[in-house]
Amino acid sequence: MRDPRDTPAFANDLDAMRAHAWRQLARGVEDRRSPFHAPTVATVGLDGRPRLRTVVLRGVEPARARLRFHTDTRSEKVAELRRDARIALHAYDPVAKLQVRIEGAAVLHTADALAEEAWRGSRMASRACYATQPAPGRAIAVPDGFDLPESEDAILAGRAQFCAVEIVAETLETLWLARDGHRRARFVRRPDGSAEADCQEATWEDATWLVP
Ligand SMILES: Cc1cc2nc3c(=O)[nH]c(=O)nc-3n(C[C@H](O)[C@H](O)[C@H](O)COP(=O)(O)O)c2cc1C
């Protein structure tokens, strides 16, 4: 039997479970070794199929239920999100034994203050990705048939293709694996009208344990 003193508070407290999930996500932004650093993001493909890919988690705002990653405006996922803003994020940390699933709406930032700050906060090596030619996802005749920018000016020109994607979480689901009993919980946010609405504190109205 598990010593109750070893049981973390989040095992039996929904608020603590939600806080734990956001803490792990925030750690993923800072800690490159955390599995939450590179979660999987799903969109609805232009043909209606589910589409998945890994992204680097660049920012998390637990109070506003927002997460951020960066991408190229020329990418398929941007076309998909322009058509259908619904987005989902998944990550599993085998050490923390925690799976997090988030569903929400994406807000694309290309020319506003948030995009500017995100661009300024990116390292030169990261910025270089946005100036590849031809565009990401284009078919090429040979495996290295693309150019990366060489000069600083060429790298900075990639700004035109830089997009910061904010995920506004609407539901959060956690699954924590424990020998003495898994814990699964779901949290639903009160809708704030639209994803663009600059909501204040996120209010999680509906929280419940689920059968794991
Ligand atoms: C570890 C890792 C991190 C990645 N990070 C990003 C990222 O932050 N942004 C991004 O657009 N693509 C990133 N990618 C590439 C995507 O997974 C994907 O291949 C690419 O963006 C094309 O996706 P799309 O065709 O769905 O737009 C990453 C891939 C890996 C393996």
mmCIF file with all atom_site columns, N, CA and C in Angstrom, residues 74-105:
data_model
loop_
_atom_site.group_PDB
_atom_site.id
_atom_site.type_symbol
_atom_site.label_atom_id
_atom_site.label_alt_id
_atom_site.label_comp_id
_atom_site.label_asym_id
_atom_site.label_entity_id
_atom_site.label_seq_id
_atom_site.pdbx_PDB_ins_code
_atom_site.Cartn_x
_atom_site.Cartn_y
_atom_site.Cartn_z
_atom_site.occupancy
_atom_site.B_iso_or_equiv
_atom_site.pdbx_formal_charge
_atom_site.auth_seq_id
_atom_site.auth_comp_id
_atom_site.auth_asym_id
_atom_site.auth_atom_id
_atom_site.pdbx_PDB_model_num
ATOM 1  N N  . ARG A 1 74  ? 3.833   29.796 -44.476 1.00 0.00 ? 74  ARG A N  1
ATOM 2  C CA . ARG A 1 74  ? 3.682   29.038 -45.721 1.00 0.00 ? 74  ARG A CA 1
ATOM 3  C C  . ARG A 1 74  ? 3.373   27.570 -45.468 1.00 0.00 ? 74  ARG A C  1
ATOM 4  N N  . SER A 1 75  ? 3.347   27.176 -44.176 1.00 0.00 ? 75  SER A N  1
ATOM 5  C CA . SER A 1 75  ? 3.164   25.753 -43.869 1.00 0.00 ? 75  SER A CA 1
ATOM 6  C C  . SER A 1 75  ? 1.708   25.332 -44.042 1.00 0.00 ? 75  SER A C  1
ATOM 7  N N  . GLU A 1 76  ? 1.547   24.031 -44.229 1.00 0.00 ? 76  GLU A N  1
ATOM 8  C CA . GLU A 1 76  ? 0.218   23.453 -44.401 1.00 0.00 ? 76  GLU A CA 1
ATOM 9  C C  . GLU A 1 76  ? -0.665  23.733 -43.171 1.00 0.00 ? 76  GLU A C  1
ATOM 10 N N  . LYS A 1 77  ? -0.056  23.656 -41.993 1.00 0.00 ? 77  LYS A N  1
ATOM 11 C CA . LYS A 1 77  ? -0.871  23.814 -40.778 1.00 0.00 ? 77  LYS A CA 1
ATOM 12 C C  . LYS A 1 77  ? -1.482  25.206 -40.697 1.00 0.00 ? 77  LYS A C  1
ATOM 13 N N  . VAL A 1 78  ? -0.783  26.212 -41.223 1.00 0.00 ? 78  VAL A N  1
ATOM 14 C CA . VAL A 1 78  ? -1.342  27.571 -41.194 1.00 0.00 ? 78  VAL A CA 1
ATOM 15 C C  . VAL A 1 78  ? -2.550  27.648 -42.125 1.00 0.00 ? 78  VAL A C  1
ATOM 16 N N  . ALA A 1 79  ? -2.436  27.041 -43.297 1.00 0.00 ? 79  ALA A N  1
ATOM 17 C CA . ALA A 1 79  ? -3.591  27.012 -44.217 1.00 0.00 ? 79  ALA A CA 1
ATOM 18 C C  . ALA A 1 79  ? -4.768  26.301 -43.546 1.00 0.00 ? 79  ALA A C  1
ATOM 19 N N  . GLU A 1 80  ? -4.449  25.222 -42.833 1.00 0.00 ? 80  GLU A N  1
ATOM 20 C CA . GLU A 1 80  ? -5.514  24.466 -42.158 1.00 0.00 ? 80  GLU A CA 1
ATOM 21 C C  . GLU A 1 80  ? -6.175  25.304 -41.063 1.00 0.00 ? 80  GLU A C  1
ATOM 22 N N  . LEU A 1 81  ? -5.336  25.991 -40.284 1.00 0.00 ? 81  LEU A N  1
ATOM 23 C CA . LEU A 1 81  ? -5.885  26.779 -39.161 1.00 0.00 ? 81  LEU A CA 1
ATOM 24 C C  . LEU A 1 81  ? -6.633  28.012 -39.649 1.00 0.00 ? 81  LEU A C  1
ATOM 25 N N  . ARG A 1 82  ? -6.236  28.528 -40.824 1.00 0.00 ? 82  ARG A N  1
ATOM 26 C CA . ARG A 1 82  ? -6.993  29.669 -41.376 1.00 0.00 ? 82  ARG A CA 1
ATOM 27 C C  . ARG A 1 82  ? -8.385  29.228 -41.781 1.00 0.00 ? 82  ARG A C  1
ATOM 28 N N  . ARG A 1 83  ? -8.501  27.982 -42.155 1.00 0.00 ? 83  ARG A N  1
ATOM 29 C CA . ARG A 1 83  ? -9.812  27.466 -42.579 1.00 0.00 ? 83  ARG A CA 1
ATOM 30 C C  . ARG A 1 83  ? -10.638 26.993 -41.399 1.00 0.00 ? 83  ARG A C  1
ATOM 31 N N  . ASP A 1 84  ? -9.946  26.378 -40.417 1.00 0.00 ? 84  ASP A N  1
ATOM 32 C CA . ASP A 1 84  ? -10.640 25.815 -39.256 1.00 0.00 ? 84  ASP A CA 1
ATOM 33 C C  . ASP A 1 84  ? -9.705  25.987 -38.058 1.00 0.00 ? 84  ASP A C  1
ATOM 34 N N  . ALA A 1 85  ? -10.070 26.886 -37.168 1.00 0.00 ? 85  ALA A N  1
ATOM 35 C CA . ALA A 1 85  ? -9.171  27.253 -36.061 1.00 0.00 ? 85  ALA A CA 1
ATOM 36 C C  . ALA A 1 85  ? -9.096  26.193 -34.967 1.00 0.00 ? 85  ALA A C  1
ATOM 37 N N  . ARG A 1 86  ? -9.900  25.131 -35.096 1.00 0.00 ? 86  ARG A N  1
ATOM 38 C CA . ARG A 1 86  ? -9.870  24.120 -34.025 1.00 0.00 ? 86  ARG A CA 1
ATOM 39 C C  . ARG A 1 86  ? -8.517  23.415 -33.995 1.00 0.00 ? 86  ARG A C  1
ATOM 40 N N  . ILE A 1 87  ? -8.012  23.238 -32.783 1.00 0.00 ? 87  ILE A N  1
ATOM 41 C CA . ILE A 1 87  ? -6.663  22.699 -32.619 1.00 0.00 ? 87  ILE A CA 1
ATOM 42 C C  . ILE A 1 87  ? -6.626  21.865 -31.348 1.00 0.00 ? 87  ILE A C  1
ATOM 43 N N  . ALA A 1 88  ? -5.752  20.881 -31.316 1.00 0.00 ? 88  ALA A N  1
ATOM 44 C CA . ALA A 1 88  ? -5.583  20.077 -30.097 1.00 0.00 ? 88  ALA A CA 1
ATOM 45 C C  . ALA A 1 88  ? -4.095  19.849 -29.869 1.00 0.00 ? 88  ALA A C  1
ATOM 46 N N  . LEU A 1 89  ? -3.747  19.686 -28.611 1.00 0.00 ? 89  LEU A N  1
ATOM 47 C CA . LEU A 1 89  ? -2.344  19.470 -28.245 1.00 0.00 ? 89  LEU A CA 1
ATOM 48 C C  . LEU A 1 89  ? -2.264  18.271 -27.314 1.00 0.00 ? 89  LEU A C  1
ATOM 49 N N  . HIS A 1 90  ? -1.248  17.456 -27.510 1.00 0.00 ? 90  HIS A N  1
ATOM 50 C CA . HIS A 1 90  ? -1.051  16.274 -26.669 1.00 0.00 ? 90  HIS A CA 1
ATOM 51 C C  . HIS A 1 90  ? 0.407   16.179 -26.239 1.00 0.00 ? 90  HIS A C  1
ATOM 52 N N  . ALA A 1 91  ? 0.623   15.805 -24.984 1.00 0.00 ? 91  ALA A N  1
ATOM 53 C CA . ALA A 1 91  ? 1.987   15.527 -24.524 1.00 0.00 ? 91  ALA A CA 1
ATOM 54 C C  . ALA A 1 91  ? 1.914   14.479 -23.430 1.00 0.00 ? 91  ALA A C  1
ATOM 55 N N  . TYR A 1 92  ? 2.956   13.653 -23.365 1.00 0.00 ? 92  TYR A N  1
ATOM 56 C CA . TYR A 1 92  ? 3.047   12.661 -22.277 1.00 0.00 ? 92  TYR A CA 1
ATOM 57 C C  . TYR A 1 92  ? 4.457   12.681 -21.710 1.00 0.00 ? 92  TYR A C  1
ATOM 58 N N  . ASP A 1 93  ? 4.537   12.810 -20.418 1.00 0.00 ? 93  ASP A N  1
ATOM 59 C CA . ASP A 1 93  ? 5.829   12.785 -19.736 1.00 0.00 ? 93  ASP A CA 1
ATOM 60 C C  . ASP A 1 93  ? 5.931   11.461 -18.978 1.00 0.00 ? 93  ASP A C  1
ATOM 61 N N  . PRO A 1 94  ? 6.799   10.536 -19.447 1.00 0.00 ? 94  PRO A N  1
ATOM 62 C CA . PRO A 1 94  ? 6.866   9.215  -18.816 1.00 0.00 ? 94  PRO A CA 1
ATOM 63 C C  . PRO A 1 94  ? 7.466   9.247  -17.415 1.00 0.00 ? 94  PRO A C  1
ATOM 64 N N  . VAL A 1 95  ? 8.225   10.275 -17.087 1.00 0.00 ? 95  VAL A N  1
ATOM 65 C CA . VAL A 1 95  ? 8.789   10.366 -15.732 1.00 0.00 ? 95  VAL A CA 1
ATOM 66 C C  . VAL A 1 95  ? 7.713   10.871 -14.773 1.00 0.00 ? 95  VAL A C  1
ATOM 67 N N  . ALA A 1 96  ? 7.046   11.953 -15.161 1.00 0.00 ? 96  ALA A N  1
ATOM 68 C CA . ALA A 1 96  ? 5.942   12.478 -14.335 1.00 0.00 ? 96  ALA A CA 1
ATOM 69 C C  . ALA A 1 96  ? 4.706   11.577 -14.442 1.00 0.00 ? 96  ALA A C  1
ATOM 70 N N  . LYS A 1 97  ? 4.718   10.684 -15.430 1.00 0.00 ? 97  LYS A N  1
ATOM 71 C CA . LYS A 1 97  ? 3.579   9.786  -15.707 1.00 0.00 ? 97  LYS A CA 1
ATOM 72 C C  . LYS A 1 97  ? 2.294   10.580 -15.945 1.00 0.00 ? 97  LYS A C  1
ATOM 73 N N  . LEU A 1 98  ? 2.465   11.650 -16.651 1.00 0.00 ? 98  LEU A N  1
ATOM 74 C CA . LEU A 1 98  ? 1.338   12.548 -16.883 1.00 0.00 ? 98  LEU A CA 1
ATOM 75 C C  . LEU A 1 98  ? 1.090   12.762 -18.366 1.00 0.00 ? 98  LEU A C  1
ATOM 76 N N  . GLN A 1 99  ? -0.145  12.473 -18.794 1.00 0.00 ? 99  GLN A N  1
ATOM 77 C CA . GLN A 1 99  ? -0.577  12.827 -20.148 1.00 0.00 ? 99  GLN A CA 1
ATOM 78 C C  . GLN A 1 99  ? -1.485  14.044 -20.049 1.00 0.00 ? 99  GLN A C  1
ATOM 79 N N  . VAL A 1 100 ? -1.253  15.003 -20.951 1.00 0.00 ? 100 VAL A N  1
ATOM 80 C CA . VAL A 1 100 ? -2.114  16.184 -21.008 1.00 0.00 ? 100 VAL A CA 1
ATOM 81 C C  . VAL A 1 100 ? -2.697  16.271 -22.405 1.00 0.00 ? 100 VAL A C  1
ATOM 82 N N  . ARG A 1 101 ? -3.994  16.516 -22.480 1.00 0.00 ? 101 ARG A N  1
ATOM 83 C CA . ARG A 1 101 ? -4.655  16.717 -23.768 1.00 0.00 ? 101 ARG A CA 1
ATOM 84 C C  . ARG A 1 101 ? -5.415  18.030 -23.685 1.00 0.00 ? 101 ARG A C  1
ATOM 85 N N  . ILE A 1 102 ? -5.178  18.884 -24.662 1.00 0.00 ? 102 ILE A N  1
ATOM 86 C CA . ILE A 1 102 ? -5.845  20.184 -24.673 1.00 0.00 ? 102 ILE A CA 1
ATOM 87 C C  . ILE A 1 102 ? -6.572  20.345 -26.003 1.00 0.00 ? 102 ILE A C  1
ATOM 88 N N  . GLU A 1 103 ? -7.774  20.873 -25.937 1.00 0.00 ? 103 GLU A N  1
ATOM 89 C CA . GLU A 1 103 ? -8.490  21.228 -27.166 1.00 0.00 ? 103 GLU A CA 1
ATOM 90 C C  . GLU A 1 103 ? -8.842  22.706 -27.080 1.00 0.00 ? 103 GLU A C  1
ATOM 91 N N  . GLY A 1 104 ? -8.790  23.368 -28.205 1.00 0.00 ? 104 GLY A N  1
ATOM 92 C CA . GLY A 1 104 ? -9.105  24.788 -28.167 1.00 0.00 ? 104 GLY A CA 1
ATOM 93 C C  . GLY A 1 104 ? -9.147  25.380 -29.558 1.00 0.00 ? 104 GLY A C  1
ATOM 94 N N  . ALA A 1 105 ? -8.925  26.686 -29.605 1.00 0.00 ? 105 ALA A N  1
ATOM 95 C CA . ALA A 1 105 ? -8.931  27.411 -30.877 1.00 0.00 ? 105 ALA A CA 1
ATOM 96 C C  . ALA A 1 105 ? -7.585  28.103 -31.039 1.00 0.00 ? 105 ALA A C  1
#
